Coordinates of C-alpha atoms in Angstrom, one line a residue:
X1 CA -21.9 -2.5 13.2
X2 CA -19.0 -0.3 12.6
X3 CA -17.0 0.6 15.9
X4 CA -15.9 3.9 16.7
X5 CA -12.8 4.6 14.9
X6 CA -13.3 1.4 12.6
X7 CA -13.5 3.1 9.3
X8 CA -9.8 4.5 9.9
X9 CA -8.4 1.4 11.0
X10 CA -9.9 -0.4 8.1
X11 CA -7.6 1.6 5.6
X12 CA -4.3 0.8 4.5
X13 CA -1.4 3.0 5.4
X14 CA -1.4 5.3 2.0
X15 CA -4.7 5.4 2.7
X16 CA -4.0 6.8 6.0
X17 CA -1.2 9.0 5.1
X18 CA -3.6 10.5 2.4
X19 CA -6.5 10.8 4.6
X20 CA -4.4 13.0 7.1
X21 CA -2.4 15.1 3.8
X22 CA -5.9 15.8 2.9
X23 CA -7.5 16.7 5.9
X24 CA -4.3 18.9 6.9
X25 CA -5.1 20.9 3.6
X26 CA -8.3 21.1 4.5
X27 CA -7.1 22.7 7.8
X28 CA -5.0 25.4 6.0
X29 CA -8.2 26.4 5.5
X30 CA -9.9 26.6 8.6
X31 CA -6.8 29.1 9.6
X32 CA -7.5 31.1 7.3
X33 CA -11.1 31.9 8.6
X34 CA -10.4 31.9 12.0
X35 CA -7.1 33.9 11.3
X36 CA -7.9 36.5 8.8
X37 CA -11.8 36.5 9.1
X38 CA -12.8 36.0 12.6
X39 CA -10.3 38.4 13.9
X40 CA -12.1 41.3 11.9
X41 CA -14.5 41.0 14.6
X42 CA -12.5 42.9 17.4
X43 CA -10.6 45.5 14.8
X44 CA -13.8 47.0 13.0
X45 CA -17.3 47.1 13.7
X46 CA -19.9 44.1 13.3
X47 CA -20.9 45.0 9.6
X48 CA -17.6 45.3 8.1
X49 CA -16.0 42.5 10.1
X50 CA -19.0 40.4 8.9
X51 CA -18.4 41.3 5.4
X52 CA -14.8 40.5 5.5
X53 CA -15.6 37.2 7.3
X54 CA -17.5 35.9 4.9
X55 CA -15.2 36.9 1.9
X56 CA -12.3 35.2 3.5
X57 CA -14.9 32.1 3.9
X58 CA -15.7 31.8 0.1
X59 CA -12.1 31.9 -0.6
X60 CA -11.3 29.5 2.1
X61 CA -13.8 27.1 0.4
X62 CA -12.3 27.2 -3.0
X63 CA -8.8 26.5 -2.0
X64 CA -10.3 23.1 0.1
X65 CA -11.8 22.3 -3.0
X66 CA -8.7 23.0 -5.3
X67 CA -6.2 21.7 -2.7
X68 CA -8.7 18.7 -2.9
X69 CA -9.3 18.4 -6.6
X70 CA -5.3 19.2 -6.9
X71 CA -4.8 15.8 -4.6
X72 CA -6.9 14.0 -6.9
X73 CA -5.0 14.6 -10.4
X74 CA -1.8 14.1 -8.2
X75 CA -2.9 10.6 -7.8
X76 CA -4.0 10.2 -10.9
X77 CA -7.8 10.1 -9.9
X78 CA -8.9 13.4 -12.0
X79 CA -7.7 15.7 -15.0
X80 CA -5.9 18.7 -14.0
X81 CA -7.9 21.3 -11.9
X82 CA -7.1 24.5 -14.5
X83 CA -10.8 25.7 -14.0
X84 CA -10.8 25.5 -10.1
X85 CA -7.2 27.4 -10.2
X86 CA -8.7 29.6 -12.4
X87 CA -11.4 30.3 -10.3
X88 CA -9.7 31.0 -7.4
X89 CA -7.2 33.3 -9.0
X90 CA -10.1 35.5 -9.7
X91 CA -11.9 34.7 -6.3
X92 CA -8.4 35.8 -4.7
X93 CA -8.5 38.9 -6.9
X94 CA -12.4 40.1 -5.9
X95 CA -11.1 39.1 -2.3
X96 CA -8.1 41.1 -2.3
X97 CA -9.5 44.2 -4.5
X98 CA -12.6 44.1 -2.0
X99 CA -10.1 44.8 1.6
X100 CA -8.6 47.3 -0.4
X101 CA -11.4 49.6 -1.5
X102 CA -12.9 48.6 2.2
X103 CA -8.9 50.1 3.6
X104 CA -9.3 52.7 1.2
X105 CA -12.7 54.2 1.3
X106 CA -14.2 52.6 5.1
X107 CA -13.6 54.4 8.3
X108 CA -9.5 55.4 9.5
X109 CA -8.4 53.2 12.4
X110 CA -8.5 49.8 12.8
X111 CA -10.4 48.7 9.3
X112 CA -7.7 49.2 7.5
X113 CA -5.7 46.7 9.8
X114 CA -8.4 44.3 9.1
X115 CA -8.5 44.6 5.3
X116 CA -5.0 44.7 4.8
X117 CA -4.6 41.3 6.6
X118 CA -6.9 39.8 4.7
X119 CA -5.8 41.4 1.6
X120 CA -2.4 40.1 2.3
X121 CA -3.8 36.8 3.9
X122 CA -5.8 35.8 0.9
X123 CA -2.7 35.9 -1.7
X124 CA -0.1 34.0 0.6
X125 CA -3.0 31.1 1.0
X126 CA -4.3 31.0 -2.5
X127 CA -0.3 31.0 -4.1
X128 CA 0.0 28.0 -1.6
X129 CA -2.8 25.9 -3.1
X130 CA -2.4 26.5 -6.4
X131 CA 1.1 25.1 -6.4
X132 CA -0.5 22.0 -5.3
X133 CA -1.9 21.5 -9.2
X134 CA 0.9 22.3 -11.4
X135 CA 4.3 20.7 -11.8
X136 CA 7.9 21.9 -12.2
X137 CA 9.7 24.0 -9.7
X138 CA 10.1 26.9 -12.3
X139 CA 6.2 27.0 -12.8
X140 CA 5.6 26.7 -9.3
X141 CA 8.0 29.7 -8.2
X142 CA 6.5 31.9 -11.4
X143 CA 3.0 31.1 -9.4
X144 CA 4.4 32.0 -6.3
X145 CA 6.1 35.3 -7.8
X146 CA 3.2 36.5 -9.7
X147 CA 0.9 36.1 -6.6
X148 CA 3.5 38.7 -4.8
X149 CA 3.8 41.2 -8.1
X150 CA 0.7 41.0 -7.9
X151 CA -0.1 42.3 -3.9
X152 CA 2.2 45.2 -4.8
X153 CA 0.5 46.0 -7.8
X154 CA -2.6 46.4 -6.0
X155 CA -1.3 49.0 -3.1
X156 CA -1.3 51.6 -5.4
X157 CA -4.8 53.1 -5.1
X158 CA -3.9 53.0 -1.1
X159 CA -0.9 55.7 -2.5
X160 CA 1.5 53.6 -0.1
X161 CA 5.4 54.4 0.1
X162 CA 6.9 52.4 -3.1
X163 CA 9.1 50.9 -0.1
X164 CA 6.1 49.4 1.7
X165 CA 4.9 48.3 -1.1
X166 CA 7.8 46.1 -2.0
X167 CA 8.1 45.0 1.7
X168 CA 4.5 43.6 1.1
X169 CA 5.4 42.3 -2.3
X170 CA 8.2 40.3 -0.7
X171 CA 5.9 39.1 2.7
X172 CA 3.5 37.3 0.3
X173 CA 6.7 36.0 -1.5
X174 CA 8.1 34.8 1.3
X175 CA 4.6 33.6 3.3
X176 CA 3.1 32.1 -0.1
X177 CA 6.3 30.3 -0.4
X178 CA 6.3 28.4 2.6
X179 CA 3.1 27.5 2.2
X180 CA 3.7 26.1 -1.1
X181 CA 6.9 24.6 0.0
X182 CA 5.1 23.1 2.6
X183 CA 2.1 21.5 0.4
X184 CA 4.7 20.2 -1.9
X185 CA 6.6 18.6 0.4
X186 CA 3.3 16.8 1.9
X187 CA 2.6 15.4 -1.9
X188 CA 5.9 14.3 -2.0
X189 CA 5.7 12.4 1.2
X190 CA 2.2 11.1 0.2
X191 CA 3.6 9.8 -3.1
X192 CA 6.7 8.2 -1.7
X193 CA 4.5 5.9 0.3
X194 CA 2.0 5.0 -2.4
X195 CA 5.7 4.0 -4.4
X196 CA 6.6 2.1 -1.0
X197 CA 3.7 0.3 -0.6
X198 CA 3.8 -0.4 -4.6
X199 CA 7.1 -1.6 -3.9
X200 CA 6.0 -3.9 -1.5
X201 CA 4.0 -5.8 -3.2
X202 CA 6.0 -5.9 -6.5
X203 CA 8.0 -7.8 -4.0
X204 CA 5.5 -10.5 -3.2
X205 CA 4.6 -10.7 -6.9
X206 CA 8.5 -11.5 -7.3
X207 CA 8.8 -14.0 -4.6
X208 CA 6.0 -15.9 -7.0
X209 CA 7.2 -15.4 -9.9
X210 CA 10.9 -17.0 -8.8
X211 CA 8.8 -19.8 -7.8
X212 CA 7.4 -20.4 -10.8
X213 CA 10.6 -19.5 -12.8
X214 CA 12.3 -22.5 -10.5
X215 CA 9.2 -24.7 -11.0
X216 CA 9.5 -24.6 -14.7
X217 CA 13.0 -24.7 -15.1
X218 CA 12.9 -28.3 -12.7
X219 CA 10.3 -29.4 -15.1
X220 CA 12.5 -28.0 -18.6
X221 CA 15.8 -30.0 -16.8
X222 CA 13.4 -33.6 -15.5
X223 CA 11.4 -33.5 -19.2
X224 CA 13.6 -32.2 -21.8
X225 CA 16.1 -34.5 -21.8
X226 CA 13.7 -37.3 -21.6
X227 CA 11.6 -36.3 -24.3
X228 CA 14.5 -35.5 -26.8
X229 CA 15.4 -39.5 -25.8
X230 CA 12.1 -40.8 -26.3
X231 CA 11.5 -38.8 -29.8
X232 CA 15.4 -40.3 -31.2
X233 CA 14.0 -43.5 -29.8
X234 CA 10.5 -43.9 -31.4
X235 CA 12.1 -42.6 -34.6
X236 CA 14.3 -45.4 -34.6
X237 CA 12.0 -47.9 -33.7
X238 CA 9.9 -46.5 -36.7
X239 CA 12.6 -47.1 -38.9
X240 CA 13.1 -50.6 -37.7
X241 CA 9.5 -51.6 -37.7
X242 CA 9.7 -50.9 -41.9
X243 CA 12.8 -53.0 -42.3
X244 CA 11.0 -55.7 -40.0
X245 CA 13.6 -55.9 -37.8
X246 CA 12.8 -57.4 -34.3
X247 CA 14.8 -54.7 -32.4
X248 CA 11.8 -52.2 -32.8
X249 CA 9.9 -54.1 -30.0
X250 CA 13.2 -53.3 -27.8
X251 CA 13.2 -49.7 -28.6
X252 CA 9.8 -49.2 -28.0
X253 CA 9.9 -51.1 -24.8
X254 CA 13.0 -48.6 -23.8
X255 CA 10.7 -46.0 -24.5
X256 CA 7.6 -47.1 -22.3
X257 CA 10.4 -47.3 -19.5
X258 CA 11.9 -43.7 -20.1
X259 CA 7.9 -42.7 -20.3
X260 CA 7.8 -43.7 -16.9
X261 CA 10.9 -42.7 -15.4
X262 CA 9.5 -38.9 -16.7
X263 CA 6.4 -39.6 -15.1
X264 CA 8.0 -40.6 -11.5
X265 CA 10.1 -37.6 -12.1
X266 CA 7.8 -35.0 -12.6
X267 CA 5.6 -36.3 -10.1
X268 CA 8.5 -35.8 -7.5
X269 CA 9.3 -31.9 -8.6
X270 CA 5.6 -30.8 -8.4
X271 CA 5.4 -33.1 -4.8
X272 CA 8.4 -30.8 -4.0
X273 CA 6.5 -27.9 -5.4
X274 CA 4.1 -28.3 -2.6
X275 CA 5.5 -29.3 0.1
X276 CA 6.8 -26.7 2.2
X277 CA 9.3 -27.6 4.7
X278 CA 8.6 -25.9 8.0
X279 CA 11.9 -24.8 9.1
X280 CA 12.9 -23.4 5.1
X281 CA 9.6 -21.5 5.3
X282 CA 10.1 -20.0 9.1
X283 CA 13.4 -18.5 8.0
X284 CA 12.1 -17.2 4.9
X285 CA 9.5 -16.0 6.6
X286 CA 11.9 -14.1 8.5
X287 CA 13.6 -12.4 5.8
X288 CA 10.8 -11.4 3.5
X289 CA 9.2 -9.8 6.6
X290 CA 12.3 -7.7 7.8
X291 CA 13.0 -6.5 4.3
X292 CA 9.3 -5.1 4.5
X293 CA 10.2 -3.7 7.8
X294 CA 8.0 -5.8 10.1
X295 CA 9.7 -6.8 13.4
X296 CA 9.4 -10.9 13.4
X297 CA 9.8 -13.0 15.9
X298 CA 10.2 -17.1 15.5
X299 CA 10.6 -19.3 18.5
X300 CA 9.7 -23.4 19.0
X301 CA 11.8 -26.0 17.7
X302 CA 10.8 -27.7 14.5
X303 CA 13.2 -30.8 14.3
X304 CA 11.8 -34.2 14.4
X305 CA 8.6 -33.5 13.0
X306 CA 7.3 -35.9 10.6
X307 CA 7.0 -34.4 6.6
X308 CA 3.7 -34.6 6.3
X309 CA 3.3 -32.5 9.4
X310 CA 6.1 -29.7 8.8
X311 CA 4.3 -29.2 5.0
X312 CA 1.2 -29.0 6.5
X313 CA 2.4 -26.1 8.8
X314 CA 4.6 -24.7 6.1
X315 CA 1.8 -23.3 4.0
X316 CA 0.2 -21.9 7.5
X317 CA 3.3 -19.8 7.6
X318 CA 3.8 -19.1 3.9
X319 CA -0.3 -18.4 3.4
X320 CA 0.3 -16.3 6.9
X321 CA 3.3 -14.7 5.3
X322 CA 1.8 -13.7 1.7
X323 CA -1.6 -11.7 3.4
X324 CA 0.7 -10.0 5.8
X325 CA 2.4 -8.6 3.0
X326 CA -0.4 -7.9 1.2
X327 CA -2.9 -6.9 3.1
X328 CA -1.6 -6.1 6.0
X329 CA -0.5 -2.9 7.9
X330 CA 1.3 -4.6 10.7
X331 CA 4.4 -3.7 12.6
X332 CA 4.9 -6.9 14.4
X333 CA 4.7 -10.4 13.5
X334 CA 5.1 -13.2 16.3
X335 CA 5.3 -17.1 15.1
X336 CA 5.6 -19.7 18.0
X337 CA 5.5 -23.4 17.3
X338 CA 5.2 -25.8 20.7
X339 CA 4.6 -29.2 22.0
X340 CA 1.2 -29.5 23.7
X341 CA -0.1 -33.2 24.4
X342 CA 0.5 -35.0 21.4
X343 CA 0.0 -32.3 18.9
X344 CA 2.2 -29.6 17.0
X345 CA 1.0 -25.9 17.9
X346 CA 1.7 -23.5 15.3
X347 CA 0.7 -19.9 16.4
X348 CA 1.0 -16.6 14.3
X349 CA -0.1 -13.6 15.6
X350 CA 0.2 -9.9 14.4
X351 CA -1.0 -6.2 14.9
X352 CA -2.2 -4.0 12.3
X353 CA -5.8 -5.5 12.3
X354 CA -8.7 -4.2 10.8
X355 CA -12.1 -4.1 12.7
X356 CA -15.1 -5.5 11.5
X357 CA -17.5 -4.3 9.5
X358 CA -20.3 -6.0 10.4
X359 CA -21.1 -7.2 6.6
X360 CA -18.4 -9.7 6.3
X361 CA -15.1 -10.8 7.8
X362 CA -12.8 -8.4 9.5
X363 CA -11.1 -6.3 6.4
X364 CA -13.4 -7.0 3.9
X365 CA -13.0 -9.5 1.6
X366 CA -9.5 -9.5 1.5
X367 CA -9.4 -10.3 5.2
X368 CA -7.8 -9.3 8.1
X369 CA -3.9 -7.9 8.2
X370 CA -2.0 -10.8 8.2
X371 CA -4.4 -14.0 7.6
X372 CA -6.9 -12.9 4.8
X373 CA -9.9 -12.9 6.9
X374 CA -11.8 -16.1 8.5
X375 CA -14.3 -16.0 5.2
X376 CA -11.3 -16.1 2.6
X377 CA -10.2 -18.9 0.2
X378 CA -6.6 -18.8 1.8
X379 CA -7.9 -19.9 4.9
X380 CA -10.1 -22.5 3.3
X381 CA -7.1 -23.8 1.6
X382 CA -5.4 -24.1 4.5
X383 CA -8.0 -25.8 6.4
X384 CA -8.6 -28.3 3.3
X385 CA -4.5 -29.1 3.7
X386 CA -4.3 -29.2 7.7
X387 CA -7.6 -31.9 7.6
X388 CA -5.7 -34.4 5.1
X389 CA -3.5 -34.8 8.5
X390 CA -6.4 -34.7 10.8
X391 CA -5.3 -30.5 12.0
X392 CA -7.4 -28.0 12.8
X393 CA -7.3 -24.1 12.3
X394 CA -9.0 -21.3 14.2
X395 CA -7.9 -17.8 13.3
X396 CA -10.1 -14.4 14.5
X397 CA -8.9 -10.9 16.5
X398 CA -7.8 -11.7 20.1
X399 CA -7.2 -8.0 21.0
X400 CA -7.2 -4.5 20.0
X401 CA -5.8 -4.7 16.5
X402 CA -4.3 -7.7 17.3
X403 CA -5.2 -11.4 15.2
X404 CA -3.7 -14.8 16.2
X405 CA -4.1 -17.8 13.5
X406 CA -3.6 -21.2 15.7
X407 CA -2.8 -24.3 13.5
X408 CA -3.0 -27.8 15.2
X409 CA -1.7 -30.8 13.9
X410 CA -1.6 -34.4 15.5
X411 CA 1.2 -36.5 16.1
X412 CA 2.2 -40.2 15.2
X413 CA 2.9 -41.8 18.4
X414 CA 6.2 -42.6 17.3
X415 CA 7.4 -38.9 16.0
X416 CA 5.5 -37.5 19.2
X417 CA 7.9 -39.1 21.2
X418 CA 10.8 -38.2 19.4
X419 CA 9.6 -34.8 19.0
X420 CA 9.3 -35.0 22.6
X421 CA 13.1 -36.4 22.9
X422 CA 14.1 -33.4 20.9
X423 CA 12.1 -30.6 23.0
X424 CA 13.2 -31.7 25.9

């Protein structure tokens, strides 16, 4: 079962930073009704202030759904909201033309304080959310500015001064302009974190494909020489085998030997391809984790540990390494390695976990921030590499938002002591 709270911790940081830009629009809102609607209650008397409540209501609930609709074909998720924006041009004009034939033709006094706030109110708000769903600062000031030509327009059957009018021309102006300003600059803010978080993991899918680059180009420098020798070779043994010549059983030997020089070869550079030296992996660790902004912390000593051991516990830090980066939302990530009877203790530990769900591991199937989640073929790989030297892995939230994986791997008696030596 979900704990309180769960389903926010479970999203990613866009995720967050979109559930709070939505949510704040969705406020805007709210303001409005309490602002310009529930304040008609103590200028004017319960009919009319329930009218005008409820008018400023429906409009309120178009702009939420065109702020929210706008959000959507922002990111990409729906077609362009034209008919909501329609829609809530002429809602705003009902609203607006309603206050004024309520300030025109209702009782003197403090109605027509009412209605003009929420003739004016309506306007600013809905010039605000409609920016949210077209693009281009010219189109969005033209929105802006025909909102406020259109307020003054609209005082005229009140026979106000041409001067007031204006002044309330340029109030929407300037009060649907920050508004907008405002939205905008929440999109952009949204936007720049989805492109952050893309970045981020364009830089993962990088740090891979180097790897591969390097891996083929070992193999193109251990096999293409080789081959072109064998190939010259065999063709002249061929030519020497028609002549019956006796050298062709030489060439042919020279080739088998070449054959299996290659073989030795590329058996080393794909050994080399897996192994992961502890220490290399640590400090690149390191890096890749401060360039992504995470505070890391590495402390232990690694030196004297056999090779078998430090690959073993390399992969637990580059497999550690990889989900942070992907799946993670973690600020902080602390690896420790340690001596403790015999055995090599590598611990990693960082925040930014998700809760769990109650229908599979923490995360989802992803996993947790930072590990990939106790159910997850990373850490099945990892336990499949740590047994071939008799380790063990445990991995699982030790805290609020907080998941430790612990990787233990025996020692020789020999390198224990030495490790020992080294420790100490």
């Amino acid at each position: 079962m979900r704990r309180p709270g769960g389903w926010w911790r479970v999203k990613s940081t866009p995720e967050k930073v979109e559930t709070y830009t939505r949510w704040s629009f969705h406020f805007f809102g709210v303001i409005e009704i309490l602002a310009l609607g529930v304040t008609a209650y103590g200028r004017t008397g319960v009919g009319l202030a329930t009218a005008l409540c409820l008018l400023v209501t429906a409009h309120a609930a178009v702009c939420m759904l065109v702020s929210a609709r706008a959000l959507d074909w922002t990111r990409g998720r729906r077609p362009q909201p034209v008919r909501q924006m329609w829609a809530l041009v002429v809602v705003s004009a009902v609203v607006s033309t309603t206050a004024v034939v309520i300030a025109e033709r209702g009782p003197s006094g403090e109605v027509e304080t009412a209605a003009g706030s929420v003739y004016g109110g309506v306007l600013c708000y809905a010039a605000g959310v409609i920016t949210l769903g077209v693009r281009g600062w010219r189109r969005r000031v033209a929105v802006v500015g025909a909102f406020a030509v259109g307020a003054g327009l609209l005082t005229f059957p009140l026979e106000m001064p041409l001067l007031a009018s204006v002044v309330l021309a340029g109030l929407v102006m300037v009060t649907g302009g920050f508004l907008a300003a405002t939205s905008i600059f929440s999109l952009w803010l949204l936007n720049a974190v989805y492109a952050l978080d893309d970045a981020k993991e364009t830089r993962v899918r990088l740090a891979v494909a180097e790897e591969r680059l390097r891996f083929g180009r070992d193999l193109h420098d251990v096999m293409g020489r080789n081959l072109a020798v064998i190939a010259l070779k065999s063709e002249l043994a061929v030519q020497l085998s028609r002549r019956g010549r006796p050298e062709a059983v030489e060439q042919m030997i020279e080739v088998q030997r070449i054959a299996q020089e290659s073989q030795r070869e590329v058996r080393d550079v794909v050994r080399g391809y897996r192994e992961a030296a502890l220490e290399v992996e640590l400090a690149g660790a390191r890096g890749v984790l401060s360039a992504a902004g995470i505070v890391s912390e590495v402390t232990g000593e690694t030196a004297g540990l056999p090779a078998e051991v430090q690959s073993a516990l390399g992969w637990v830090v580059r497999e550690a390494t990889t989900n942070v980066l992907r799946h993670g939302d973690a600020k902080k990530v602390a690896v420790t390695v340690r001596m403790s009877e015999g055995r090599v203790v590598l611990t990693v530990e960082n925040d930014g976990v998700a809760e769990t769900t109650g229908d599979g591991p923490p995360g989802g199937p992803g996993g947790p921030a930072g590990t990939g989640g106790t159910g997850g073929s990373g850490l099945s790989g990892l336990r499949e590499r740590l047994s071939a030297v008799d380790g063990t892995l445990e991995a699982g939230p030790v805290g609020r938002g907080v998941f430790r994986l612990t990787a233990e791997v025996p020692l020789p008696a020999a390198a224990a002591g030495a490790a020992l030596e080294v420790a100490s």
